[in-house]
mmCIF file with all atom_site columns, C-alpha atoms in Angstrom:
data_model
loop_
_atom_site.group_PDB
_atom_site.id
_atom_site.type_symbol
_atom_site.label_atom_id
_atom_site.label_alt_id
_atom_site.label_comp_id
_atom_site.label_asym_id
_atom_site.label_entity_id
_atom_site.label_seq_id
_atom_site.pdbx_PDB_ins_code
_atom_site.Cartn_x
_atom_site.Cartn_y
_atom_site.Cartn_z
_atom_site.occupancy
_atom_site.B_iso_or_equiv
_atom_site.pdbx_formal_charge
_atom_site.auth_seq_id
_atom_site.auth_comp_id
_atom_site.auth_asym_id
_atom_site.auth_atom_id
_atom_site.pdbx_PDB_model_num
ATOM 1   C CA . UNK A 1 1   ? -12.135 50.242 20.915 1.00 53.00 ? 1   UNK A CA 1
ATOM 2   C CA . UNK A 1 2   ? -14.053 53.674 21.391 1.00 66.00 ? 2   UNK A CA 1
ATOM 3   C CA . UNK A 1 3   ? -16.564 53.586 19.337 1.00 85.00 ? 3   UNK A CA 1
ATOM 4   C CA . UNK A 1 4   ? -18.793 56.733 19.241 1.00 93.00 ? 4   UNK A CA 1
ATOM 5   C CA . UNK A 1 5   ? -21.741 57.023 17.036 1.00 95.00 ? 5   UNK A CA 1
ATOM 6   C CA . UNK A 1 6   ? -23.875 60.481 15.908 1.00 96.00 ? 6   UNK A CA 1
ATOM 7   C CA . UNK A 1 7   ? -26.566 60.996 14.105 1.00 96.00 ? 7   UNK A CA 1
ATOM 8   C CA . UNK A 1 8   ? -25.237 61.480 10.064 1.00 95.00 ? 8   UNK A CA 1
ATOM 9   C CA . UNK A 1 9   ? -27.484 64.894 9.320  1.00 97.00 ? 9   UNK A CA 1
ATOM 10  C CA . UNK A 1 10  ? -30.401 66.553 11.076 1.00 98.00 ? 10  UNK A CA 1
ATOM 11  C CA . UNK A 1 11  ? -32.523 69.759 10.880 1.00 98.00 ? 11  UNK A CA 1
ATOM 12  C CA . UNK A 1 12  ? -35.053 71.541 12.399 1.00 97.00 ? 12  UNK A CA 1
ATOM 13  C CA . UNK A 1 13  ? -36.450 75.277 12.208 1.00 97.00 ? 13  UNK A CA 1
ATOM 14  C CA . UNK A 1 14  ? -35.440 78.512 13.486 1.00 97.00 ? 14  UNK A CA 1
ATOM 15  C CA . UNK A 1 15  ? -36.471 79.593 17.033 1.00 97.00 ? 15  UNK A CA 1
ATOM 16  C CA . UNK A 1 16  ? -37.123 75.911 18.394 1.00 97.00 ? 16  UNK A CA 1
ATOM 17  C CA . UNK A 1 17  ? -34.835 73.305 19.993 1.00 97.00 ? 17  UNK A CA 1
ATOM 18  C CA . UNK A 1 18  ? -32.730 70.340 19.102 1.00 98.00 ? 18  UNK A CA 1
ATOM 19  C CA . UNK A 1 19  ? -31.385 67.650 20.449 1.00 98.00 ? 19  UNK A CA 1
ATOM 20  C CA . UNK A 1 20  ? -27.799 65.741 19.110 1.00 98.00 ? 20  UNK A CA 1
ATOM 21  C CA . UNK A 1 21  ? -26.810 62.746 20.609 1.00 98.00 ? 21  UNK A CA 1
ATOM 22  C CA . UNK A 1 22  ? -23.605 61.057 20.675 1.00 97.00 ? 22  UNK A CA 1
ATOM 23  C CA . UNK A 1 23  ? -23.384 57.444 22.237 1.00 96.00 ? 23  UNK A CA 1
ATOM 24  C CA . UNK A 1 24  ? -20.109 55.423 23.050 1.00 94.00 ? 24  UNK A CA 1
ATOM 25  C CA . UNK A 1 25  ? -19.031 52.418 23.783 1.00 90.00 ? 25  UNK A CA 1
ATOM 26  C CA . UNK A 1 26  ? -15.095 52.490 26.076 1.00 81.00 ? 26  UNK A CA 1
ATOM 27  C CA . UNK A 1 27  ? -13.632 51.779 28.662 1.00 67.00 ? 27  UNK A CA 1
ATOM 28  C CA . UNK A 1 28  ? -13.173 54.359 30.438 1.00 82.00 ? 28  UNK A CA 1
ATOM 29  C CA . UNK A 1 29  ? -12.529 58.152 29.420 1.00 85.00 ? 29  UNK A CA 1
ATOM 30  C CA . UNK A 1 30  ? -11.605 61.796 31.083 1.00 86.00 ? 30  UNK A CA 1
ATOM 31  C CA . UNK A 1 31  ? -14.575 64.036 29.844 1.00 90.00 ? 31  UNK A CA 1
ATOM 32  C CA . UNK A 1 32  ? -16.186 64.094 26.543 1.00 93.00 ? 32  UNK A CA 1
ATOM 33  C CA . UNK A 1 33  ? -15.787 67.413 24.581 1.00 94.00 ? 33  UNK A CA 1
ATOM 34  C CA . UNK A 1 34  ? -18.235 69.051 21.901 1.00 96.00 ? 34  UNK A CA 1
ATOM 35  C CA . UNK A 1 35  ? -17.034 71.100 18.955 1.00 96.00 ? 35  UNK A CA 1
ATOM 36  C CA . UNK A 1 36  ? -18.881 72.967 16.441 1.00 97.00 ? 36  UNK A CA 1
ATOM 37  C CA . UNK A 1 37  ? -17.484 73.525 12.990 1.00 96.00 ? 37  UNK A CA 1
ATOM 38  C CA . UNK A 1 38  ? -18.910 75.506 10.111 1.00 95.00 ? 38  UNK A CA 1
ATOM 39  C CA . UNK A 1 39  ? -18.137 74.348 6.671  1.00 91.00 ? 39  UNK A CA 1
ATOM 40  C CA . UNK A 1 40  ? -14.139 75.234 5.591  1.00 87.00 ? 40  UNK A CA 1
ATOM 41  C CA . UNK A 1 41  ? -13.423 76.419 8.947  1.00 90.00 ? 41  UNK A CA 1
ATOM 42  C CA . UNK A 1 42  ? -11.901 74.712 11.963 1.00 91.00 ? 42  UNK A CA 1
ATOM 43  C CA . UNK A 1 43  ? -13.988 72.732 15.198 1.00 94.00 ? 43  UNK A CA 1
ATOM 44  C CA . UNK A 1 44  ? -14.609 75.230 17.603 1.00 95.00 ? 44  UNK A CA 1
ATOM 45  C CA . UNK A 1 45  ? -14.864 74.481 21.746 1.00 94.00 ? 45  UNK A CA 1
ATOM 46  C CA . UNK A 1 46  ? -18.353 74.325 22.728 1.00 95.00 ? 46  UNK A CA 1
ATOM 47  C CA . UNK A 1 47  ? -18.597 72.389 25.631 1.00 94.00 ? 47  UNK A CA 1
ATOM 48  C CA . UNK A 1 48  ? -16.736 69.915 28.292 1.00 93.00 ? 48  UNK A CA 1
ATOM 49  C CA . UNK A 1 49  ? -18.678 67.628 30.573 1.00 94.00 ? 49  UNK A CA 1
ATOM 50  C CA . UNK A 1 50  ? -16.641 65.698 33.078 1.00 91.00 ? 50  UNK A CA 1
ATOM 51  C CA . UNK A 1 51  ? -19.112 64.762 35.866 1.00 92.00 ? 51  UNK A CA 1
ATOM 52  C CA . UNK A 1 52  ? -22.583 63.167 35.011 1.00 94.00 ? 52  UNK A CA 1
ATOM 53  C CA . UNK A 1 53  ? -25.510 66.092 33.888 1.00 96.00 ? 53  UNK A CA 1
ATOM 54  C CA . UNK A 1 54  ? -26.248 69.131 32.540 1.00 96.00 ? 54  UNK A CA 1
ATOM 55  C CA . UNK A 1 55  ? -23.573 71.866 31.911 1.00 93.00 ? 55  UNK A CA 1
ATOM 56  C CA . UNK A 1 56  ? -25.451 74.707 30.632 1.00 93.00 ? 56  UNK A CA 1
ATOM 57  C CA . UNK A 1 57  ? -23.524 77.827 28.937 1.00 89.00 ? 57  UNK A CA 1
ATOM 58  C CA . UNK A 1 58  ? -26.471 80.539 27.445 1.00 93.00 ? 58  UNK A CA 1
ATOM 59  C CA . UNK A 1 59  ? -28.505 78.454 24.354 1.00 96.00 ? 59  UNK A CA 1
ATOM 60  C CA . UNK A 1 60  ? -26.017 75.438 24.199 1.00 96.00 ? 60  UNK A CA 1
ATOM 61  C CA . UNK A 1 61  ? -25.970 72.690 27.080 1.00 96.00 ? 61  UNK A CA 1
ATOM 62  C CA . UNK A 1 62  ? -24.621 69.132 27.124 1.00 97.00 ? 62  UNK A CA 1
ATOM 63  C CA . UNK A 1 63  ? -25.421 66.615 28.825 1.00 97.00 ? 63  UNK A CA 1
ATOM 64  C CA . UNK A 1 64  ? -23.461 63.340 30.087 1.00 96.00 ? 64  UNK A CA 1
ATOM 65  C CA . UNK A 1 65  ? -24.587 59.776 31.188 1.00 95.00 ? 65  UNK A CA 1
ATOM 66  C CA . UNK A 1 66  ? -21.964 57.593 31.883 1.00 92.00 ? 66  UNK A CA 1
ATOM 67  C CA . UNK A 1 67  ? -23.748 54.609 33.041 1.00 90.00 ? 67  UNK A CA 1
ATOM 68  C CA . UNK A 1 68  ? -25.687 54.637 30.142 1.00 92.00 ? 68  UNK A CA 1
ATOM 69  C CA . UNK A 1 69  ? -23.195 55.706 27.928 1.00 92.00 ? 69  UNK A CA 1
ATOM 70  C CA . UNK A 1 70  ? -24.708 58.642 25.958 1.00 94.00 ? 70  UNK A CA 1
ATOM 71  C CA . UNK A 1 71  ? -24.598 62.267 25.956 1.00 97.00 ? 71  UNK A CA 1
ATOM 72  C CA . UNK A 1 72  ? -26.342 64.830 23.829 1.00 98.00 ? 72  UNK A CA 1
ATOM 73  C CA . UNK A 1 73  ? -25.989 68.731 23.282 1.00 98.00 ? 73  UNK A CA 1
ATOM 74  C CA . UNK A 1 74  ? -29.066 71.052 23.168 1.00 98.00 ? 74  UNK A CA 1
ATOM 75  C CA . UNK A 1 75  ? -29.538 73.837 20.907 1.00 97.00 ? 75  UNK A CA 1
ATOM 76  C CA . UNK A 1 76  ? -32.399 76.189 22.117 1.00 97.00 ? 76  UNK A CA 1
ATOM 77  C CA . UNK A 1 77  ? -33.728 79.121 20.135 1.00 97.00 ? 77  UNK A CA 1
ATOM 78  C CA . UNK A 1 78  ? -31.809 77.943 16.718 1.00 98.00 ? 78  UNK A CA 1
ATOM 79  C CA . UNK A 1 79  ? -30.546 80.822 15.059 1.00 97.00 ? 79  UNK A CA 1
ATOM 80  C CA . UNK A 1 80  ? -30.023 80.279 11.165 1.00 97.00 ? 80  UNK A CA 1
ATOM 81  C CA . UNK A 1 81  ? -25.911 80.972 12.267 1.00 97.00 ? 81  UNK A CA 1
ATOM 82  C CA . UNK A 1 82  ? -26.292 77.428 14.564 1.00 98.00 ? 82  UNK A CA 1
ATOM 83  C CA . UNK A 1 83  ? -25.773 75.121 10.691 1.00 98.00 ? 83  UNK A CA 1
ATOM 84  C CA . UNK A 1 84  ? -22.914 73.551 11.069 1.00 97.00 ? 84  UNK A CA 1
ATOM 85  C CA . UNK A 1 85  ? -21.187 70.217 12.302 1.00 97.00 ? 85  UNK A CA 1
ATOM 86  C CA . UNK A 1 86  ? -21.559 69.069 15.967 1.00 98.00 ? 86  UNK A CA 1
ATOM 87  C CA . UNK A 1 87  ? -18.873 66.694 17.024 1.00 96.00 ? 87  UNK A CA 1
ATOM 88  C CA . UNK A 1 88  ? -18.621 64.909 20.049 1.00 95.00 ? 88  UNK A CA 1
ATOM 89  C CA . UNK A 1 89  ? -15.146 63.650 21.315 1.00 93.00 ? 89  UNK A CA 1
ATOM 90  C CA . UNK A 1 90  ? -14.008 61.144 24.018 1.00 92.00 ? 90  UNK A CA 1
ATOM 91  C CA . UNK A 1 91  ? -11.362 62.994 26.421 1.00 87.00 ? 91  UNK A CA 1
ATOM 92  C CA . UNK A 1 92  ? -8.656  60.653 26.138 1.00 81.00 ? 92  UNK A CA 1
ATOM 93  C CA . UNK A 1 93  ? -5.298  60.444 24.624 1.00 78.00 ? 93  UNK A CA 1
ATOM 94  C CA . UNK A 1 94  ? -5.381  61.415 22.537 1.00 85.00 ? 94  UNK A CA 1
ATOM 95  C CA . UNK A 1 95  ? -8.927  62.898 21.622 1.00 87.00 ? 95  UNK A CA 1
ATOM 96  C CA . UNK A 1 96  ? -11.310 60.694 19.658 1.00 89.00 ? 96  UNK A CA 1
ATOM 97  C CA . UNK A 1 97  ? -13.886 62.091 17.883 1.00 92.00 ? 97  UNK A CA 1
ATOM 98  C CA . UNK A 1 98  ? -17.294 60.733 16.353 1.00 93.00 ? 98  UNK A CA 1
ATOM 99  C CA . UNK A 1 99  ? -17.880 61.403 12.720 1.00 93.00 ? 99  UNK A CA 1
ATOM 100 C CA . UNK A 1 100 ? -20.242 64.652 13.432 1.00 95.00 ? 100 UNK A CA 1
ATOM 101 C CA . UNK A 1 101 ? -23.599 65.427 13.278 1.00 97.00 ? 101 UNK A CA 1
ATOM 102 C CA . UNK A 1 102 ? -24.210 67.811 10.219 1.00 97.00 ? 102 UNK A CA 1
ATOM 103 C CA . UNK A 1 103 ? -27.674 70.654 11.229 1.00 98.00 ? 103 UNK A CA 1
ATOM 104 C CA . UNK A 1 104 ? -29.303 72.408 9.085  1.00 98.00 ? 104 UNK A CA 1
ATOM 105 C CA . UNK A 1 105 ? -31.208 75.094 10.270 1.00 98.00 ? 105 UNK A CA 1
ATOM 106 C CA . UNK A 1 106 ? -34.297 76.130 8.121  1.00 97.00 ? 106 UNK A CA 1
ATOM 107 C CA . UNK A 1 107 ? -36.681 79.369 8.301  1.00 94.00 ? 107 UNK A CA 1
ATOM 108 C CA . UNK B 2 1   ? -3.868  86.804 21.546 1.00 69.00 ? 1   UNK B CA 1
ATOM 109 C CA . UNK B 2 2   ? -3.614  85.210 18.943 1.00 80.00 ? 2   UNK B CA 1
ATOM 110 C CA . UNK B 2 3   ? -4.833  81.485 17.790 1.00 93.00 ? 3   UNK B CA 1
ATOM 111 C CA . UNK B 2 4   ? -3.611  78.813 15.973 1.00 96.00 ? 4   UNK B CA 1
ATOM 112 C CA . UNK B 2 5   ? -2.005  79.264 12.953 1.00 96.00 ? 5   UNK B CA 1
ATOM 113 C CA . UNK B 2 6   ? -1.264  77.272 10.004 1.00 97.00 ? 6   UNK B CA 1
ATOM 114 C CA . UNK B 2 7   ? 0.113   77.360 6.608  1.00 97.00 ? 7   UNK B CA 1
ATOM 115 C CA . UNK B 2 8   ? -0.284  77.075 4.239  1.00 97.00 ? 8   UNK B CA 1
ATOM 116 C CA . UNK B 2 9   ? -3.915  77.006 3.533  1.00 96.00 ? 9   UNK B CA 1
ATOM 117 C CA . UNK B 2 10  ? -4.206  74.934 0.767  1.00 96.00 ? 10  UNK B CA 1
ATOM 118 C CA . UNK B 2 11  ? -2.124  73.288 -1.704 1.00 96.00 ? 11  UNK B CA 1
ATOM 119 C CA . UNK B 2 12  ? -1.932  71.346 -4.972 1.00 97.00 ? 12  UNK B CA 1
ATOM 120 C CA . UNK B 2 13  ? 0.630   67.933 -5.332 1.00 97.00 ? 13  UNK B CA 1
ATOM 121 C CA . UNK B 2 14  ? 0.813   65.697 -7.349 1.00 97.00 ? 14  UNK B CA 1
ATOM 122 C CA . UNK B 2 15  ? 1.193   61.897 -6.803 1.00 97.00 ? 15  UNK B CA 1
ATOM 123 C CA . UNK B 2 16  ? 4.415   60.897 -5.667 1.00 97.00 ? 16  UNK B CA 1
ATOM 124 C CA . UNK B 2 17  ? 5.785   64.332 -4.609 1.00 97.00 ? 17  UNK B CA 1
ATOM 125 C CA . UNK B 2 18  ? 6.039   65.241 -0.790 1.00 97.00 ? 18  UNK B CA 1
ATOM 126 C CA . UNK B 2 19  ? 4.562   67.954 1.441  1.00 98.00 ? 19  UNK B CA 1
ATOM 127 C CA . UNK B 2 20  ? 5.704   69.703 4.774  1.00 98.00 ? 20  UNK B CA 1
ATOM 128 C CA . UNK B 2 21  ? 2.416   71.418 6.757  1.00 98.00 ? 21  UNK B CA 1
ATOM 129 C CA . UNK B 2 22  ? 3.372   74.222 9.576  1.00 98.00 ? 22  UNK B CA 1
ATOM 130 C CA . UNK B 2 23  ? 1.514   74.930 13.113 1.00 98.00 ? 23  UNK B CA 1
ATOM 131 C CA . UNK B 2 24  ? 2.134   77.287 15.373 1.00 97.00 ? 24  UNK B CA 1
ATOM 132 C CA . UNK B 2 25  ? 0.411   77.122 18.300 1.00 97.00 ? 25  UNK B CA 1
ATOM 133 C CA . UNK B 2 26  ? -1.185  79.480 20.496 1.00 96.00 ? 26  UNK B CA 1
ATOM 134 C CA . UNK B 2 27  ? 1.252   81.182 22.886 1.00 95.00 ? 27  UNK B CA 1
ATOM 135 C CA . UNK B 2 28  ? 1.912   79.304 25.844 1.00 93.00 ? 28  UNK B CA 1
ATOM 136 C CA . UNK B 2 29  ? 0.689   76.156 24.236 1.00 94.00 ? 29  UNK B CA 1
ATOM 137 C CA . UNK B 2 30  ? 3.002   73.070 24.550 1.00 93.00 ? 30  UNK B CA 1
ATOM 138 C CA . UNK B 2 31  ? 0.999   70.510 23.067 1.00 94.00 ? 31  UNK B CA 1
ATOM 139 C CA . UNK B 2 32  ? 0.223   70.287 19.340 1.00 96.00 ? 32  UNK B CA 1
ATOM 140 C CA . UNK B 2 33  ? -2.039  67.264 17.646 1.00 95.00 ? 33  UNK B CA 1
ATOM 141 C CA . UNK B 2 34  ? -2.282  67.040 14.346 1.00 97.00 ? 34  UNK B CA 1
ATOM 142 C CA . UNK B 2 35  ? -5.918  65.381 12.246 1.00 96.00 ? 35  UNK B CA 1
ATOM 143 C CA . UNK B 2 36  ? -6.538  64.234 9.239  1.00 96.00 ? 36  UNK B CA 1
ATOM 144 C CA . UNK B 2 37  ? -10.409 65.598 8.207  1.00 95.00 ? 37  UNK B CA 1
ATOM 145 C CA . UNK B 2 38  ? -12.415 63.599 5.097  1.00 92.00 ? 38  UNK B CA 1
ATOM 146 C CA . UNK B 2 39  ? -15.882 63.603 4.605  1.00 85.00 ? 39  UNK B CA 1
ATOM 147 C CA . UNK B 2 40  ? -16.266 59.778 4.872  1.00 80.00 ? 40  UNK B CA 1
ATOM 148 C CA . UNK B 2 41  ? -13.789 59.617 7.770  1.00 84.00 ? 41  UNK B CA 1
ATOM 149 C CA . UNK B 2 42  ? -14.112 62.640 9.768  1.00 87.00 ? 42  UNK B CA 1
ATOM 150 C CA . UNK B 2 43  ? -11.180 63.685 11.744 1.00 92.00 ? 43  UNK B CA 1
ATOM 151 C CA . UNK B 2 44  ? -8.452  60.838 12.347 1.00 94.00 ? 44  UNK B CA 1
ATOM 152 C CA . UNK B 2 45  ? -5.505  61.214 14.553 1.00 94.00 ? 45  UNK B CA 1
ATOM 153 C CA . UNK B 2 46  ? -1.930  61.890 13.421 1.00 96.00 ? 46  UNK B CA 1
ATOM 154 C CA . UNK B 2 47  ? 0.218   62.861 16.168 1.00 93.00 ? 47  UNK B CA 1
ATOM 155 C CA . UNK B 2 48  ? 0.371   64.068 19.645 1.00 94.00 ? 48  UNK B CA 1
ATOM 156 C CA . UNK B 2 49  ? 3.735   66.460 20.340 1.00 95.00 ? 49  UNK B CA 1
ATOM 157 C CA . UNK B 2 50  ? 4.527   67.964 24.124 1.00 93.00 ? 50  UNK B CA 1
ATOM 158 C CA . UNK B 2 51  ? 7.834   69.095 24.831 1.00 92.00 ? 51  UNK B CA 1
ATOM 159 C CA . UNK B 2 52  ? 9.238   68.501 21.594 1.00 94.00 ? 52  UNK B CA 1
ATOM 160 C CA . UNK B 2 53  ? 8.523   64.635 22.017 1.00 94.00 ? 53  UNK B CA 1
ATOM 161 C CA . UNK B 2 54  ? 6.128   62.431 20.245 1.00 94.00 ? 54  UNK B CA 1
ATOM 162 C CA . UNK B 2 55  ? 3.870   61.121 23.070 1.00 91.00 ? 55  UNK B CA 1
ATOM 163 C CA . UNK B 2 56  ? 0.746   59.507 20.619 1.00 90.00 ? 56  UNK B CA 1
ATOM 164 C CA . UNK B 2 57  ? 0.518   58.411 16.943 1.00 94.00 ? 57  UNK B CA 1
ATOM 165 C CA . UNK B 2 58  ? -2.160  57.313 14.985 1.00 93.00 ? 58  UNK B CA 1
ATOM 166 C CA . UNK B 2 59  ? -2.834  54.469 12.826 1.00 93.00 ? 59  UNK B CA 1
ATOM 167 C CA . UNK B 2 60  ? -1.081  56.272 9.436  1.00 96.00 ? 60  UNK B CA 1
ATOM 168 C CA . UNK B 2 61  ? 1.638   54.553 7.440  1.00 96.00 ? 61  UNK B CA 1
ATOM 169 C CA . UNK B 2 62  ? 4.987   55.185 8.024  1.00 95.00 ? 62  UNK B CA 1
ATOM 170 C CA . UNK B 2 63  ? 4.737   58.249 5.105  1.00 97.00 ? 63  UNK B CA 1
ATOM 171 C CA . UNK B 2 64  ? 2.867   60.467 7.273  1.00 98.00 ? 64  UNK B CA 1
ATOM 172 C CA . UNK B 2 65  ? 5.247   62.616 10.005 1.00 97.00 ? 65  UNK B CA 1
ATOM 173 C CA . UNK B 2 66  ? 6.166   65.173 12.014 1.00 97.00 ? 66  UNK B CA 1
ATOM 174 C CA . UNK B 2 67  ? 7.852   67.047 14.517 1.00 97.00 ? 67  UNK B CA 1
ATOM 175 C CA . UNK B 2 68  ? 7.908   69.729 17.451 1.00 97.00 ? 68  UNK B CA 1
ATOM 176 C CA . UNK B 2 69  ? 10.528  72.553 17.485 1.00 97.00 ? 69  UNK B CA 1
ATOM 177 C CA . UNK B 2 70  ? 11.771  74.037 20.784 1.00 96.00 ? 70  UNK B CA 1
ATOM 178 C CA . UNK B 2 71  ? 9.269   76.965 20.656 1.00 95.00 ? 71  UNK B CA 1
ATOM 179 C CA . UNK B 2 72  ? 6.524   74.858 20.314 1.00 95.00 ? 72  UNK B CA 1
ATOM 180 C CA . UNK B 2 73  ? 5.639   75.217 16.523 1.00 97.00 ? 73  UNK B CA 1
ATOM 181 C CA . UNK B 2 74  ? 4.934   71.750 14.697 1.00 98.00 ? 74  UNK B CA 1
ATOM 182 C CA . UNK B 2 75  ? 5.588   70.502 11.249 1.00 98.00 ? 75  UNK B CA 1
ATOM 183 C CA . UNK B 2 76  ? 4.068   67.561 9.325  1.00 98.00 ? 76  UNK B CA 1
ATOM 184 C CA . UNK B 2 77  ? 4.933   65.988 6.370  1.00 98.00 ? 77  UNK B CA 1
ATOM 185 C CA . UNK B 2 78  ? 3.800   63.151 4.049  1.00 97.00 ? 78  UNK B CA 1
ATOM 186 C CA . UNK B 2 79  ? 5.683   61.927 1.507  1.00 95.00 ? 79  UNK B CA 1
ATOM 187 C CA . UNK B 2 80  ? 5.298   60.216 -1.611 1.00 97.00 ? 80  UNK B CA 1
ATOM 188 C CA . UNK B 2 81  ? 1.418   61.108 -1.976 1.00 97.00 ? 81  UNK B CA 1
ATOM 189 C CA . UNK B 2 82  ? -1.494  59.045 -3.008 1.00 97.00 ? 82  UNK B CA 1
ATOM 190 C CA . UNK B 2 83  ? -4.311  60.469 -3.963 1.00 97.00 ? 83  UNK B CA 1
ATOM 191 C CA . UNK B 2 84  ? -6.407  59.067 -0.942 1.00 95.00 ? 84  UNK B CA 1
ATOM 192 C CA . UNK B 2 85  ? -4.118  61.864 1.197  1.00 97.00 ? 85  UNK B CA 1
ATOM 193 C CA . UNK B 2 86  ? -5.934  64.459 0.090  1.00 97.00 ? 86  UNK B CA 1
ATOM 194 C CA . UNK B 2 87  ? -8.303  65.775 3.027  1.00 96.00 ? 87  UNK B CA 1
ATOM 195 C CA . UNK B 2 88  ? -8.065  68.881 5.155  1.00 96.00 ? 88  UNK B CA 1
ATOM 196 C CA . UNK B 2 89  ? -5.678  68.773 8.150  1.00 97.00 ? 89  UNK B CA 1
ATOM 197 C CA . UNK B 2 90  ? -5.700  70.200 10.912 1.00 97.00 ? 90  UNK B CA 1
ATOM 198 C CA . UNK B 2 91  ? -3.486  70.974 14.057 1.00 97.00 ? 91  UNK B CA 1
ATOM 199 C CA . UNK B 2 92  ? -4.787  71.960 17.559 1.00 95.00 ? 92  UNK B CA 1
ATOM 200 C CA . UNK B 2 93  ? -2.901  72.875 20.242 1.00 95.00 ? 93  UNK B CA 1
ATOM 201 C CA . UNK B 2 94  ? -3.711  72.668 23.957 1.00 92.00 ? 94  UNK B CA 1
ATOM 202 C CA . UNK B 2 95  ? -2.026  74.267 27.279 1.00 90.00 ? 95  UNK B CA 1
ATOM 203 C CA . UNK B 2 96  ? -0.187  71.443 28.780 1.00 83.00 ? 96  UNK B CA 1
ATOM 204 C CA . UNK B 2 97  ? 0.422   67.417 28.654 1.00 75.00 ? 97  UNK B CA 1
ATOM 205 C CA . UNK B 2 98  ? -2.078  65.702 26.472 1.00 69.00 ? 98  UNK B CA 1
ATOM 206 C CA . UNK B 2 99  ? -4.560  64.083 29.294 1.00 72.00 ? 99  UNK B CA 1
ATOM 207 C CA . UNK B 2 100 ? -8.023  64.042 27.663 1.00 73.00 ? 100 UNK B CA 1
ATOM 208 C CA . UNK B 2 101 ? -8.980  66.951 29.879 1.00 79.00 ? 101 UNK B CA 1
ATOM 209 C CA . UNK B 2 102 ? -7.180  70.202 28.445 1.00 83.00 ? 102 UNK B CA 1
ATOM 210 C CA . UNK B 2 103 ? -9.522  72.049 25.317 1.00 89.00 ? 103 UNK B CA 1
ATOM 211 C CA . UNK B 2 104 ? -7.787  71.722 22.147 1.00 92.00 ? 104 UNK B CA 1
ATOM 212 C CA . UNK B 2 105 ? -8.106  74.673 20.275 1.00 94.00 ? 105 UNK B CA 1
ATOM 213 C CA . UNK B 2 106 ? -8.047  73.775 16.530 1.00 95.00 ? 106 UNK B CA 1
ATOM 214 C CA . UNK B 2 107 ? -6.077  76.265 13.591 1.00 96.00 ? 107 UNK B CA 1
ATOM 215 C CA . UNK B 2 108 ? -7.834  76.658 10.237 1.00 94.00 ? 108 UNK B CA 1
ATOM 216 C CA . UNK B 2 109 ? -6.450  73.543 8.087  1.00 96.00 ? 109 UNK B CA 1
ATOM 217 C CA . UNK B 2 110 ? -4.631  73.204 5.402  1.00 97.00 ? 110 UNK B CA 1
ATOM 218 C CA . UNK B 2 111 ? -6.743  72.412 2.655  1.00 96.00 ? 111 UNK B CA 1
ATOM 219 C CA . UNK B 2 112 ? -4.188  69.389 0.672  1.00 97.00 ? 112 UNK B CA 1
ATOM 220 C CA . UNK B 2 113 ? -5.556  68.058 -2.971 1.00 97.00 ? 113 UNK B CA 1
ATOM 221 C CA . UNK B 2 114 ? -3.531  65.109 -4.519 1.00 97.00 ? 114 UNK B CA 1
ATOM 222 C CA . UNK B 2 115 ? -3.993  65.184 -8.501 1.00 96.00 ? 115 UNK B CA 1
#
């Protein structure tokens, strides 16, 4: 199996930094993907690690262990626009996704 | 150019009737997957299409399927509905084979309630 757990909900304030993990347990997988999706609309690409460490793009980065089995995506300067649903997904086929992480962002 | 489009957006069955979902796909795309979003669930796997060929399918009865026309655009259907179908679902479609490395670029759902 491929089983990938996330934190249910989380939230933190406007202007600092979060951290969303998603751990795993398979066999063996291609990358692992993260999507963002707002509430009623549909995942959006955020990020794609496929070697071990930090891919940075502006205030979103992920981050990939596969020896340990973990990877988490980092939010830096939340805006109040960053609430929303952060899924993690296993690149195989086909995709499998974790249940989401749901972040509120207060002022 | 334009993204992944589905329709329709939402709709209202009852039990027992049947439903047909579209997706067309970005252009250029040849690979269209198709999930099933609940809140309790999150988003399960229906069906992997390249080429017009199923090449993955998900652990859904036998109600729940689909298709892939020559110019890439997908269909779904479900038939005789139970109320437990109702959930948003979504199609994304990627560039090329399904390998677990190509983005998947995800349409807007259609939004399916079972009464």
């Amino acid at each position: 199996g491929q089983n990938i757990d996330q934190p249910t909900e989380m939230t933190a304030t406007e202007g600092a930094i979060v951290q969303i993990n998603c751990t795993y347990q398979t066999s063996g997988f291609n990358g692992l993907f993260w999507y963002q999706q707002h509430a009623g609309e549909a995942p959006t690409f955020l990020s794609y690690n496929v070697l071990d460490g930090l891919e940075e793009k502006g205030r979103f980065s992920s981050f990939l262990s596969r020896s340990k089995g973990y990877s988490y995506l980092l939010l830096k300067e939340l805006q109040m626009k960053d609430s929303a649903s952060y899924l993690c997904a296993l690149g195989n086929t086909p995709l499998v996704f974790g249940k989401g992480t749901r972040l509120s962002v207060i002022a | 150019k334009a993204g992944v489009t589905q329709t329709p957006r939402y709709l209202i069955k009852t039990r027992g009737q049947q439903v047909t979902l579209s997706c067309s796909p970005i252009s250029g795309h040849r690979s269209v997957s198709w999930y099933q979003q609940t809140p309790g669930q999150g988003l399960q796997f229906l069906f992997e299409y390249f080429s017009e060929t199923q090449r993955n399918k998900g652990n859904f009865p036998g109600r729940f399927s689909g298709r892939q026309f020559s110019n890439s655009r997908s269909e779904m259907n479900v038939s005789t509905l139970e109320l437990g179908d109702s959930a948003l679902y979504l199609c994304a479609s990627s560039l090329t084979v399904p390998r677990g490395t190509d983005t998947q670029y995800f349409g807007p759902g259609t939004r399916l309630t079972v009464l």
